[in-house]
XYZ file of C-alpha atoms in Angstrom:
751
model
C 0.000 0.000 0.000
C 2.863 2.356 0.810
C 4.370 1.772 -2.644
C 1.006 2.501 -4.257
C 0.674 5.798 -2.386
C 4.244 6.687 -3.341
C 3.460 5.982 -7.010
C 0.339 8.159 -6.941
C 2.239 11.037 -5.347
C 5.112 10.605 -7.794
C 2.783 10.599 -10.818
C 0.907 13.669 -9.573
C 4.179 15.512 -8.944
C 5.478 14.575 -12.399
C 2.284 15.856 -14.041
C 2.429 19.148 -12.129
C 6.092 19.528 -13.037
C 5.347 18.825 -16.711
C 2.733 21.561 -16.775
C 5.032 23.991 -14.989
C 7.912 23.220 -17.368
C 6.172 24.873 -20.326
C 7.754 27.913 -21.934
C 7.271 31.279 -20.217
C 4.760 33.703 -21.679
C 7.537 36.025 -22.840
C 8.758 33.322 -25.251
C 5.339 32.591 -26.782
C 4.106 34.234 -29.973
C 7.378 36.017 -30.819
C 10.119 35.312 -33.345
C 12.638 33.468 -31.236
C 16.106 32.510 -32.526
C 17.309 29.275 -30.945
C 19.978 26.638 -31.344
C 18.774 23.100 -30.755
C 19.583 19.453 -31.318
C 17.144 17.382 -33.380
C 15.966 14.396 -31.330
C 13.371 12.884 -33.643
C 12.129 13.377 -37.195
C 8.722 12.425 -38.592
C 7.417 13.045 -42.098
C 3.762 14.060 -42.396
C 3.629 14.616 -46.153
C 5.928 15.482 -49.023
C 8.283 18.198 -47.798
C 6.528 18.587 -44.422
C 8.326 17.439 -41.289
C 7.654 17.346 -37.568
C 10.745 17.657 -35.381
C 11.408 16.959 -31.731
C 14.255 19.218 -30.625
C 16.114 19.935 -27.400
C 17.001 23.598 -26.965
C 20.684 24.282 -26.373
C 20.288 28.055 -26.110
C 18.291 31.025 -27.303
C 19.770 34.386 -28.117
C 19.153 37.479 -26.062
C 18.620 41.035 -27.176
C 21.784 41.993 -29.050
C 22.456 38.616 -30.651
C 18.756 38.198 -31.336
C 18.432 41.526 -33.111
C 21.571 40.840 -35.149
C 20.309 37.410 -36.193
C 16.842 38.700 -37.124
C 18.330 41.543 -39.151
C 20.598 39.118 -40.971
C 17.670 36.867 -41.851
C 15.438 39.753 -42.902
C 17.988 41.076 -45.366
C 18.963 37.664 -46.759
C 15.644 35.957 -47.434
C 11.933 36.385 -47.711
C 9.926 34.282 -45.283
C 7.498 31.942 -47.035
C 3.735 32.254 -47.021
C 1.492 29.218 -46.924
C -2.205 29.090 -47.854
C -4.288 30.788 -45.250
C -6.599 27.940 -44.313
C -4.878 25.791 -41.751
C -5.336 24.014 -38.498
C -4.317 25.933 -35.392
C -2.239 23.061 -34.095
C 1.228 21.800 -34.767
C -0.035 18.706 -36.597
C -1.391 20.770 -39.487
C 0.569 22.620 -42.154
C 3.311 24.848 -40.836
C 2.413 28.471 -40.266
C 4.864 30.858 -41.885
C 4.624 34.541 -41.232
C 5.310 37.242 -43.741
C 8.744 38.710 -44.365
C 8.408 40.940 -41.316
C 9.890 39.260 -38.253
C 8.391 40.310 -34.950
C 10.449 40.441 -31.771
C 7.373 41.104 -29.691
C 6.831 43.846 -27.185
C 9.194 42.329 -24.620
C 12.911 41.732 -24.915
C 14.284 38.358 -24.013
C 16.734 39.707 -21.426
C 14.329 39.133 -18.550
C 12.851 35.945 -19.993
C 13.856 32.645 -18.340
C 16.149 30.456 -20.400
C 14.672 27.744 -22.593
C 17.806 25.647 -22.372
C 17.058 21.946 -22.039
C 13.387 22.253 -22.982
C 11.855 19.830 -25.465
C 9.923 21.377 -28.359
C 7.742 19.924 -31.110
C 8.221 21.929 -34.305
C 6.908 21.850 -37.857
C 9.217 22.541 -40.744
C 8.438 22.826 -44.423
C 11.594 21.750 -46.241
C 12.349 19.667 -49.305
C 15.207 17.743 -47.718
C 14.499 15.877 -44.542
C 16.677 16.733 -41.519
C 18.508 14.014 -39.614
C 18.436 13.056 -35.968
C 21.408 14.576 -34.145
C 21.822 17.588 -36.447
C 22.192 21.021 -34.857
C 19.513 23.510 -35.845
C 19.967 27.270 -35.691
C 16.658 28.844 -36.614
C 13.922 31.341 -35.921
C 10.871 29.656 -34.403
C 7.431 30.755 -33.268
C 6.256 28.902 -30.144
C 3.122 28.469 -28.078
C 2.215 26.617 -24.890
C 0.981 23.034 -25.506
C -2.666 23.110 -26.456
C -5.136 20.888 -28.258
C -8.753 20.533 -29.254
C -11.246 19.527 -26.551
C -14.226 17.452 -27.720
C -16.329 14.636 -26.236
C -14.471 11.287 -26.358
C -11.936 12.667 -28.849
C -8.163 12.286 -28.711
C -6.615 14.752 -26.258
C -3.611 16.141 -28.062
C -2.891 18.508 -25.177
C -2.647 15.672 -22.638
C -0.444 13.693 -25.029
C 1.941 16.657 -25.352
C 2.325 17.029 -21.593
C 2.702 13.266 -21.092
C 5.448 13.260 -23.741
C 7.380 16.020 -21.979
C 6.969 18.832 -24.523
C 7.406 22.375 -23.225
C 5.969 24.012 -26.351
C 4.823 23.451 -29.903
C 5.430 25.705 -32.860
C 6.942 26.006 -36.289
C 10.235 26.903 -37.932
C 10.034 30.243 -39.746
C 13.572 30.338 -41.052
C 16.632 28.107 -40.756
C 19.906 30.009 -40.590
C 22.121 26.952 -40.294
C 21.755 23.185 -40.134
C 25.019 21.801 -38.840
C 25.994 18.211 -39.626
C 25.845 15.581 -36.917
C 28.753 15.909 -34.493
C 29.627 13.696 -31.516
C 26.708 11.464 -32.388
C 25.385 9.378 -29.505
C 25.567 5.603 -29.561
C 21.814 5.293 -30.004
C 21.758 7.751 -32.904
C 24.602 5.902 -34.605
C 22.755 2.621 -34.336
C 19.508 4.102 -35.613
C 21.264 5.688 -38.601
C 23.102 2.486 -39.420
C 19.929 0.431 -39.242
C 18.074 2.889 -41.442
C 20.951 3.046 -43.935
C 21.205 -0.746 -44.015
C 17.482 -1.115 -44.704
C 17.456 1.564 -47.395
C 20.258 -0.227 -49.272
C 18.237 -3.414 -49.666
C 15.697 -2.212 -52.257
C 12.762 -3.210 -50.082
C 9.209 -1.862 -50.089
C 8.651 -1.014 -46.425
C 11.976 0.149 -44.902
C 10.141 2.600 -42.621
C 7.954 -0.133 -41.131
C 10.925 -2.444 -40.597
C 12.818 0.384 -38.926
C 9.845 0.984 -36.610
C 9.827 -2.707 -35.665
C 13.507 -2.491 -34.664
C 13.832 0.964 -33.118
C 10.289 1.681 -31.921
C 10.326 4.967 -33.851
C 7.353 5.061 -36.204
C 7.770 8.702 -37.179
C 8.701 7.870 -40.766
C 5.935 5.308 -41.284
C 3.488 6.492 -43.937
C 0.183 7.889 -42.540
C -1.878 5.497 -44.658
C -0.026 2.531 -43.116
C -0.738 3.825 -39.605
C -4.390 4.207 -40.525
C -4.556 0.669 -41.925
C -3.212 -0.898 -38.727
C -5.293 1.374 -36.493
C -8.612 0.651 -38.207
C -7.952 -3.085 -38.229
C -7.062 -3.228 -34.530
C -3.474 -4.362 -35.134
C -1.797 -1.044 -34.327
C 0.141 -2.646 -31.454
C 2.131 -4.641 -34.025
C 3.443 -1.639 -35.928
C 6.172 -0.699 -33.458
C 8.054 -2.551 -30.735
C 5.399 -4.243 -28.588
C 5.420 -6.533 -25.604
C 4.791 -9.435 -27.960
C 7.931 -8.609 -29.955
C 10.078 -8.302 -26.842
C 8.708 -11.527 -25.382
C 9.464 -13.429 -28.599
C 12.981 -11.992 -28.736
C 13.519 -12.786 -25.027
C 12.555 -16.425 -25.535
C 14.813 -16.661 -28.605
C 17.750 -15.091 -26.748
C 17.249 -17.295 -23.685
C 17.224 -20.418 -25.860
C 20.388 -19.290 -27.689
C 22.288 -18.502 -24.472
C 21.315 -21.404 -22.253
C 22.921 -24.208 -24.239
C 26.461 -22.761 -24.567
C 26.425 -21.629 -20.927
C 25.545 -25.139 -19.809
C 28.355 -26.538 -21.927
C 30.774 -24.152 -20.230
C 29.585 -25.501 -16.869
C 28.920 -22.334 -14.923
C 29.028 -22.467 -11.148
C 27.844 -25.419 -9.138
C 24.301 -24.229 -8.703
C 22.078 -26.516 -10.705
C 20.292 -23.770 -12.652
C 23.286 -21.428 -12.740
C 23.424 -21.360 -16.545
C 19.710 -20.585 -16.733
C 20.045 -17.756 -14.205
C 22.975 -16.222 -16.053
C 21.147 -16.506 -19.379
C 18.047 -14.932 -17.821
C 20.169 -12.104 -16.389
C 21.633 -11.431 -19.826
C 18.108 -11.431 -21.286
C 16.985 -8.883 -18.669
C 19.984 -6.664 -19.471
C 19.144 -6.975 -23.158
C 15.504 -6.052 -22.475
C 16.510 -2.870 -20.641
C 18.969 -2.026 -23.412
C 16.142 -2.435 -25.909
C 13.903 -0.259 -23.716
C 16.588 2.459 -23.734
C 17.131 2.056 -27.463
C 13.401 2.390 -28.232
C 12.764 5.357 -25.921
C 11.388 3.547 -22.862
C 8.004 2.748 -24.390
C 5.348 1.221 -22.132
C 5.262 -2.327 -23.603
C 9.050 -2.722 -23.626
C 9.420 -1.339 -20.104
C 6.649 -3.626 -18.892
C 8.385 -6.753 -20.234
C 11.815 -5.628 -18.985
C 10.580 -4.894 -15.457
C 8.514 -8.094 -15.257
C 11.508 -10.171 -16.386
C 13.746 -8.494 -13.808
C 11.210 -9.109 -11.008
C 10.923 -12.782 -11.987
C 14.716 -13.070 -12.101
C 15.141 -11.599 -8.612
C 12.454 -13.880 -7.188
C 14.084 -16.917 -8.795
C 17.539 -15.872 -7.563
C 16.239 -15.457 -4.007
C 14.311 -18.733 -4.332
C 11.107 -16.992 -3.320
C 7.699 -17.710 -4.697
C 5.201 -15.044 -5.684
C 1.987 -15.113 -7.651
C 1.970 -13.735 -11.177
C -0.608 -11.149 -10.108
C 1.873 -9.854 -7.526
C 4.613 -9.779 -10.176
C 2.350 -7.833 -12.548
C 1.305 -5.344 -9.844
C 4.888 -4.828 -8.677
C 6.139 -4.298 -12.226
C 3.356 -1.779 -12.864
C 4.300 0.202 -9.762
C 8.026 0.069 -10.540
C 7.455 1.137 -14.144
C 5.319 4.027 -12.921
C 8.072 5.130 -10.553
C 10.682 5.000 -13.331
C 8.580 6.677 -16.055
C 5.711 8.439 -14.229
C 4.264 10.323 -17.201
C 3.574 7.014 -18.969
C 0.527 6.737 -16.691
C -1.117 9.397 -18.873
C -0.572 7.431 -22.093
C -3.258 5.030 -23.276
C -0.663 2.486 -24.411
C 0.497 2.085 -20.809
C -2.886 0.858 -19.589
C -3.611 -1.211 -22.687
C -0.254 -2.974 -22.336
C -0.825 -3.947 -18.719
C -4.512 -4.611 -19.403
C -3.611 -7.185 -22.051
C -1.359 -9.077 -19.627
C -4.017 -8.903 -16.903
C -6.633 -10.368 -19.251
C -4.355 -13.266 -20.199
C -3.511 -13.972 -16.550
C -7.183 -13.877 -15.571
C -8.007 -16.486 -18.181
C -4.982 -18.800 -18.091
C -4.254 -19.007 -14.362
C -7.365 -21.166 -13.970
C -6.884 -23.113 -17.202
C -4.254 -24.868 -19.252
C -3.289 -22.999 -22.430
C -3.354 -24.777 -25.766
C -0.285 -26.995 -26.185
C 0.227 -26.313 -29.897
C 1.415 -22.892 -31.095
C -1.467 -22.367 -33.513
C -4.188 -23.304 -31.050
C -2.468 -21.182 -28.389
C -2.422 -18.130 -30.669
C -6.068 -18.621 -31.640
C -7.122 -18.997 -28.035
C -5.026 -16.045 -26.818
C -6.356 -13.688 -29.478
C -9.930 -14.661 -28.684
C -9.310 -14.017 -24.977
C -7.699 -10.643 -25.710
C -10.575 -9.615 -27.952
C -13.173 -10.405 -25.289
C -11.250 -8.954 -22.355
C -9.483 -6.029 -23.971
C -12.322 -4.603 -26.084
C -14.149 -2.961 -23.121
C -10.816 -1.614 -21.803
C -9.985 -0.198 -25.237
C -13.418 1.449 -25.441
C -12.916 2.999 -22.005
C -9.375 4.237 -22.728
C -9.492 5.095 -26.445
C -13.223 5.566 -27.053
C -13.553 2.888 -29.738
C -12.418 -0.665 -30.440
C -11.961 -2.325 -33.817
C -14.444 -5.134 -34.460
C -11.957 -6.744 -36.819
C -9.181 -6.906 -34.216
C -9.511 -10.660 -33.655
C -9.400 -11.787 -37.326
C -6.769 -9.123 -38.064
C -4.509 -10.463 -35.330
C -5.206 -14.041 -36.359
C -3.756 -13.130 -39.741
C -0.955 -10.814 -38.651
C 0.446 -12.206 -35.390
C 1.658 -15.598 -36.688
C 3.313 -13.989 -39.709
C 4.944 -11.283 -37.598
C 6.196 -13.565 -34.823
C 7.301 -16.512 -36.965
C 8.631 -14.713 -40.049
C 8.988 -10.928 -39.777
C 10.722 -10.495 -36.417
C 13.163 -13.443 -36.624
C 14.100 -12.666 -40.232
C 14.476 -8.949 -39.507
C 16.763 -9.278 -36.484
C 18.760 -12.188 -37.899
C 19.131 -10.308 -41.199
C 20.448 -7.203 -39.454
C 22.796 -9.330 -37.345
C 24.127 -11.059 -40.458
C 24.544 -7.703 -42.164
C 26.502 -6.371 -39.180
C 28.799 -9.412 -39.164
C 29.317 -9.044 -42.908
C 30.575 -5.485 -42.421
C 34.083 -6.557 -41.384
C 37.041 -7.107 -43.683
C 36.803 -10.880 -43.783
C 36.095 -11.658 -47.439
C 34.723 -15.131 -46.677
C 32.225 -13.784 -44.128
C 31.095 -11.075 -46.539
C 30.690 -13.627 -49.326
C 28.573 -15.936 -47.170
C 26.628 -13.588 -44.896
C 25.699 -10.724 -47.210
C 23.416 -12.813 -49.489
C 21.930 -14.440 -46.374
C 21.218 -11.016 -44.852
C 19.638 -9.728 -48.058
C 17.428 -12.791 -48.333
C 16.290 -12.546 -44.698
C 15.538 -8.813 -44.895
C 13.617 -9.192 -48.142
C 11.638 -12.037 -46.626
C 10.827 -9.818 -43.630
C 9.778 -7.054 -46.022
C 7.623 -9.458 -48.040
C 5.900 -10.619 -44.856
C 5.086 -6.994 -43.907
C 3.617 -6.342 -47.365
C 1.640 -9.580 -47.065
C 0.252 -8.484 -43.684
C -0.802 -5.125 -45.121
C -2.520 -6.812 -48.067
C -4.424 -9.156 -45.754
C -5.474 -6.304 -43.446
C -6.570 -4.184 -46.393
C -8.674 -7.039 -47.798
C -10.193 -7.586 -44.374
C -11.138 -3.927 -43.977
C -12.640 -3.790 -47.461
C -14.969 -6.637 -46.542
C -17.047 -4.417 -44.225
C -18.351 -0.839 -44.494
C -16.071 1.759 -42.928
C -18.781 2.848 -40.481
C -19.229 -0.744 -39.222
C -15.593 -1.528 -38.481
C -15.607 -0.387 -34.833
C -17.767 -0.041 -31.735
C -17.560 2.347 -28.828
C -17.941 5.960 -27.790
C -20.352 4.909 -25.064
C -20.565 6.340 -21.564
C -18.068 5.280 -18.889
C -20.686 3.318 -16.847
C -21.586 1.232 -19.913
C -17.905 0.545 -20.640
C -17.332 -0.515 -17.007
C -20.410 -2.768 -17.112
C -19.028 -4.379 -20.273
C -15.692 -4.925 -18.486
C -17.483 -6.722 -15.637
C -19.273 -8.877 -18.203
C -15.945 -9.709 -19.861
C -14.522 -10.771 -16.489
C -17.448 -13.179 -16.039
C -17.149 -14.526 -19.589
C -13.494 -15.411 -19.000
C -14.175 -17.252 -15.734
C -14.108 -21.083 -15.712
C -17.820 -21.394 -14.947
C -20.719 -23.111 -16.628
C -21.288 -22.206 -20.250
C -24.785 -20.798 -19.819
C -23.513 -18.286 -17.238
C -20.813 -17.142 -19.671
C -23.291 -16.873 -22.531
C -25.578 -14.808 -20.289
C -22.691 -12.463 -19.485
C -22.145 -11.949 -23.219
C -25.324 -9.836 -23.191
C -23.472 -7.301 -21.066
C -20.604 -7.249 -23.552
C -23.025 -6.322 -26.319
C -23.736 -3.027 -24.545
C -20.589 -1.474 -26.007
C -22.314 -1.653 -29.408
C -25.148 0.609 -28.257
C -25.602 4.040 -29.796
C -26.093 7.149 -27.724
C -29.704 8.330 -27.828
C -30.047 12.137 -27.879
C -32.577 13.394 -25.355
C -34.285 15.923 -27.622
C -38.048 16.467 -27.670
C -40.088 16.789 -30.823
C -39.986 20.384 -32.068
C -36.646 21.126 -30.383
C -33.069 21.059 -31.670
C -29.480 21.262 -30.452
C -26.384 22.771 -32.068
C -22.944 21.524 -31.075
C -19.973 23.478 -32.436
C -16.992 21.127 -32.573
C -13.587 22.416 -31.506
C -11.481 22.041 -34.665
C -9.077 24.931 -34.163
C -8.964 27.401 -37.062
C -11.835 25.902 -39.013
C -15.489 25.035 -38.679
C -17.673 21.995 -37.993
C -21.044 21.814 -36.263
C -23.708 19.191 -35.581
C -27.408 20.035 -35.633
C -29.611 17.429 -33.913
C -33.383 17.075 -33.779
C -35.373 14.279 -32.139
C -34.605 11.774 -34.938
C -32.277 13.483 -37.410
C -28.642 14.685 -37.606
C -27.044 17.235 -39.897
C -23.312 17.926 -40.131
C -22.454 21.475 -41.180
C -18.870 21.671 -42.487
C -16.189 19.069 -41.901
C -13.306 20.908 -40.262
C -9.830 21.713 -41.583
C -7.663 19.368 -43.617
C -4.361 19.268 -45.467
C -3.513 16.654 -48.052
C -4.921 13.311 -46.918
C -5.035 14.415 -43.249
C -7.894 16.090 -41.428
C -9.540 16.338 -38.025
C -12.563 14.380 -39.251
C -11.508 11.020 -37.787
C -9.770 12.248 -34.617
C -12.139 15.016 -33.454
C -15.406 15.320 -35.398
C -16.334 11.629 -35.711
C -15.776 10.827 -31.994
C -17.925 13.844 -31.110
C -20.620 12.685 -33.507
C -20.633 9.122 -32.173
C -20.455 10.142 -28.499
C -23.402 12.547 -28.668
C -26.000 10.800 -30.835
C -26.761 8.136 -33.371
C -23.996 6.761 -35.549
C -25.341 8.108 -38.827
C -26.022 11.320 -40.739
C -29.217 12.385 -42.460
C -27.485 15.188 -44.310
C -24.231 17.054 -44.820
C -24.074 20.767 -45.570
C -20.830 22.335 -46.768
C -20.784 26.099 -46.471
C -17.887 26.490 -48.927
C -14.884 24.577 -50.210
C -11.986 26.266 -48.405
C -9.802 23.756 -46.574
C -10.724 24.998 -43.098
C -14.371 24.042 -43.736
C -14.094 21.169 -46.228
C -10.942 19.367 -45.061
C -12.837 16.271 -43.897
C -15.347 16.091 -46.755
C -13.705 13.118 -48.484
C -13.548 11.206 -45.204
C -17.239 11.620 -44.444
C -18.185 10.769 -48.005
C -16.378 7.446 -47.554
C -17.610 6.877 -44.020
C -21.333 7.567 -44.495
C -22.435 6.177 -47.850
C -24.644 7.635 -49.190
C -25.398 10.937 -47.446
C -27.498 13.717 -49.022
C -25.353 16.822 -49.509
C -25.884 20.537 -49.860
C -23.090 22.931 -50.714
C -22.076 26.147 -52.418
C -22.686 24.620 -55.877
C -26.069 23.192 -54.847
C -27.556 25.554 -52.325
C -31.071 26.553 -53.466
C -31.629 29.928 -51.832
C -34.514 29.940 -49.314
C -35.213 26.214 -49.746
C -36.947 24.943 -46.610
C -37.604 21.533 -45.084
C -38.751 20.194 -41.736
C -37.301 17.530 -39.455
C -39.219 16.574 -36.318
C -41.094 19.871 -36.204
C -37.957 22.009 -36.729
C -37.633 24.234 -39.823
C -34.361 24.323 -41.796
C -33.696 27.025 -44.402
C -30.618 27.412 -46.589
C -29.623 30.927 -47.631
C -27.000 32.011 -50.163
C -25.986 35.388 -51.545
C -25.730 35.780 -55.326
C -23.617 37.775 -57.752
C -20.565 37.975 -55.491
C -17.067 36.940 -56.500
C -15.465 35.176 -53.521
C -16.069 31.679 -52.187
C -16.533 33.118 -48.706
C -19.402 35.363 -49.807
C -21.037 32.475 -51.671
C -21.156 30.382 -48.496
C -24.208 28.178 -48.137
C -25.613 29.302 -44.782
C -28.228 27.623 -42.598
C -31.078 29.047 -40.531
C -32.703 26.653 -38.032
C -35.965 27.631 -36.287
C -38.447 26.137 -33.885
C -42.170 26.567 -34.516
C -43.097 27.509 -30.972
C -46.133 29.815 -31.287
C -45.234 32.189 -28.470
C -41.485 32.571 -28.796
C -39.806 30.812 -31.747
C -36.080 30.288 -31.358
C -33.550 30.517 -34.167
C -29.910 29.642 -34.797
C -27.912 30.905 -37.764
C -24.788 29.127 -39.039
C -23.234 31.746 -41.258
C -20.190 30.221 -42.981
C -17.536 32.767 -43.987
C -19.742 35.531 -45.382
C -18.524 39.136 -45.325
C -20.407 42.436 -45.168
C -21.457 42.221 -48.844
C -23.199 38.870 -48.373
C -24.608 39.922 -45.011
C -26.381 42.843 -46.679
C -28.083 40.486 -49.162
C -29.133 37.972 -46.516
C -30.441 40.401 -43.879
C -33.993 40.598 -45.320
C -34.325 36.810 -44.950
C -33.083 36.641 -41.363
C -35.190 37.028 -38.203
C -34.471 39.420 -35.359
C -33.189 38.610 -31.891
C -31.989 35.087 -32.579
C -30.772 32.722 -29.867
C -27.517 31.476 -31.374
C -25.108 32.717 -34.024
C -22.043 30.923 -35.322
C -20.060 34.079 -36.022
C -19.366 34.805 -39.714
C -15.805 34.075 -40.836
C -14.591 33.099 -37.344
C -15.028 36.681 -36.123
C -13.049 38.349 -38.895
C -13.010 42.149 -39.129
C -14.482 41.867 -42.652
C -17.702 40.385 -41.302
C -20.248 40.911 -38.506
C -21.234 44.347 -39.788
C -23.183 46.596 -37.469
C -26.512 46.105 -39.348
C -26.195 42.299 -39.001
C -25.252 42.490 -35.339
C -28.104 44.917 -34.574
C -30.757 42.885 -36.396
C -29.757 39.464 -35.124
C -28.788 40.641 -31.627
C -27.932 37.038 -30.689
C -28.125 35.758 -27.142
C -25.032 33.632 -27.787
C -22.240 34.172 -30.298
C -19.768 31.340 -30.915
C -16.417 31.870 -32.605
C -14.888 28.765 -34.148
C -11.247 29.841 -34.104
C -7.817 28.568 -33.231
C -5.945 29.249 -30.038
C -3.973 32.500 -30.397
C -5.082 32.727 -34.030
C -2.495 34.477 -36.154
C -5.394 36.157 -37.978
C -6.505 37.773 -34.726
C -9.880 35.998 -34.688
C -12.129 37.202 -33.255
C -11.288 40.813 -34.077
C -11.564 43.347 -31.259
C -14.082 45.484 -33.193
C -16.329 42.480 -33.745
C -16.156 41.521 -30.073
C -17.054 45.076 -29.125
C -20.125 45.152 -31.417
C -21.600 41.996 -29.917
C -20.804 43.250 -26.427
C -22.851 46.384 -27.135
C -25.799 44.102 -27.947
C -25.373 42.216 -24.685
C -24.508 38.933 -26.422
C -22.622 36.274 -24.513
C -19.539 35.417 -26.568
C -17.697 32.086 -26.520
C -14.678 30.820 -28.421
C -13.981 27.133 -29.081
C -10.287 27.944 -28.630
C -10.974 28.561 -24.940
C -14.156 26.604 -24.225
C -13.665 23.520 -26.402
C -16.789 22.067 -27.983
C -19.908 24.143 -27.241
C -23.522 22.910 -27.215
C -26.711 24.962 -27.168
C -30.239 23.491 -27.105
C -33.533 25.227 -27.795
C -35.067 23.415 -24.824
C -32.785 25.434 -22.531
C -32.122 28.592 -24.559
C -30.538 30.551 -21.742
C -27.568 28.250 -21.201
C -24.769 26.481 -23.076
C -22.573 23.492 -22.266
C -18.827 23.759 -22.843
C -16.280 20.942 -22.963
C -13.761 22.828 -20.861
C -14.964 23.778 -17.403
C -13.510 27.273 -17.547
C -12.245 29.542 -20.296
C -8.478 29.511 -20.418
């Protein structure tokens, strides 16, 4: 109990320290010259990189001014398209040629030395780990979107130890790698060795060896994630366990032949000790990930118990390893992989400690995957929000190939390649072809796995491939049912408990009366997405920002949709085609097939329809030249005789379009989604006076570089007595006509 209390205190202290270790306010939002070492490189798209860097120093006033002047006279800063996501996972934000020092000098600002930053960089050539970067950066405190059941990017940043996020505005110098660490040398050699073999998936094979999946293609990540086999894509507990068994078998025999000390199992103990050392070395090499640390600590606990000739239950070993891992890497407790890793072992122990596992490998794998699917699905739903329905067949296909072919061939191939690197001509002649054959076989097995997973996913509709996004009580009830199902009790009791497991497939039922409606504005940063719900129908208005094949549709909008109502859409309205509003359109077209659509090209002005006693009207200005002014806007109204309530979702219209639409808009509406995110070109005084909304919602990014919402716009709505909210501060915001005087925000307080 004392160790448990110590762990809780240690984790809480580590979390508080992580939040306090963020950059000071004087270093946020200004052009800051720094020198830093690149720790990690990930490619998001062609020419777009995400870097983890450790700050060595930042310049102060004189050096800073000199550096900025030098940059300003030597180059023009680049300008990217304006529509972007206000988060460091979207396209990099480049300012104009003017570089801004900010109102404060850096003389009185605390040093950033030693802080870990996550930066975007748009550059044709990819940087390398270990290189020294001297650049101008723009930083902000870690922040992320806040939506129901959606991925918390902000929590992930703090748990990963980042002090700030930002982007590189200009690189003055990129020094070559000097005094490269042992780990960096190994990583570079492994990557170079794989790239020389003319194989298809060098990035995936590198991830399986080093645990660094930053270079793995986004579509490959998505394939493994949707199929429920994401745990196989980087170093997992399964990989380490397989390698530990292989290493133990290889070491035991020669040690016994050498006749180590008189103790009967001396050779086994020494081999086990070497395996434990190897496991911790692998944990260090792969960045102390949760699965690797779990296996390393559990092996060390078992070794100590065996050395001391003491007996302990496996549950005690698991609990002790969890506490020790938490003490060593406390912030891992805030990562979902930590709990899923230990949850998987707990499920297997719960099932097998009262039974005998299958003797044959194949039957053992089949049985284990079935047990993990039953026991881990409710845990996955509780931790991640959703669980892949295809996880069991996907792992049936992938696990045997990965454990029997990919991992042995990959590690043996790299070992053979390393041995062939010496000057012995005979070794090179023999081992090099062997290494090439093994690595190509490993690569072929990875391609085979991807083909099988892709075929499996194509066999079911995209919207039917997962369950989840239920309330926490339902997920806990499903976990209790899974515990009963895995008990060695009579079959009819287990089949009865399966009914409780089925609860995780339930859909959330919105509690909306006939004639009423709710509007939920999703927090998507600098962009727009909103859900309009009636008693039986759902309409999605805009699909959030996107860049290339990436968008917030899957990570933020879809979880919000599934967690707050039925898992379907009755319509999709796109206000206009700019990337901050239409970034997720392709995703939702694939996900919900078919879905009736309205948009700027098909937006019949003043067309009206009714859903569940609520009136919907689309409005569009004509004869204007910009996409913003041609936004397809939506007016939603109740038909209450005494006091009808209205909400207006206005797209990105400016004053010109507002003037055309004013005659078709009511007065004194309840809710307004502010035109153009609160831009100074919109929300004219006539519109503000006529609508006089009770609530105004700005869908904008945190510390928007466009200054949204503009101070003049905020002042106009304040004069009308409107209550103004910003998704950047409040997270997702919901307003319902049944309670028109109040709103619900995802964040408890504005920050």
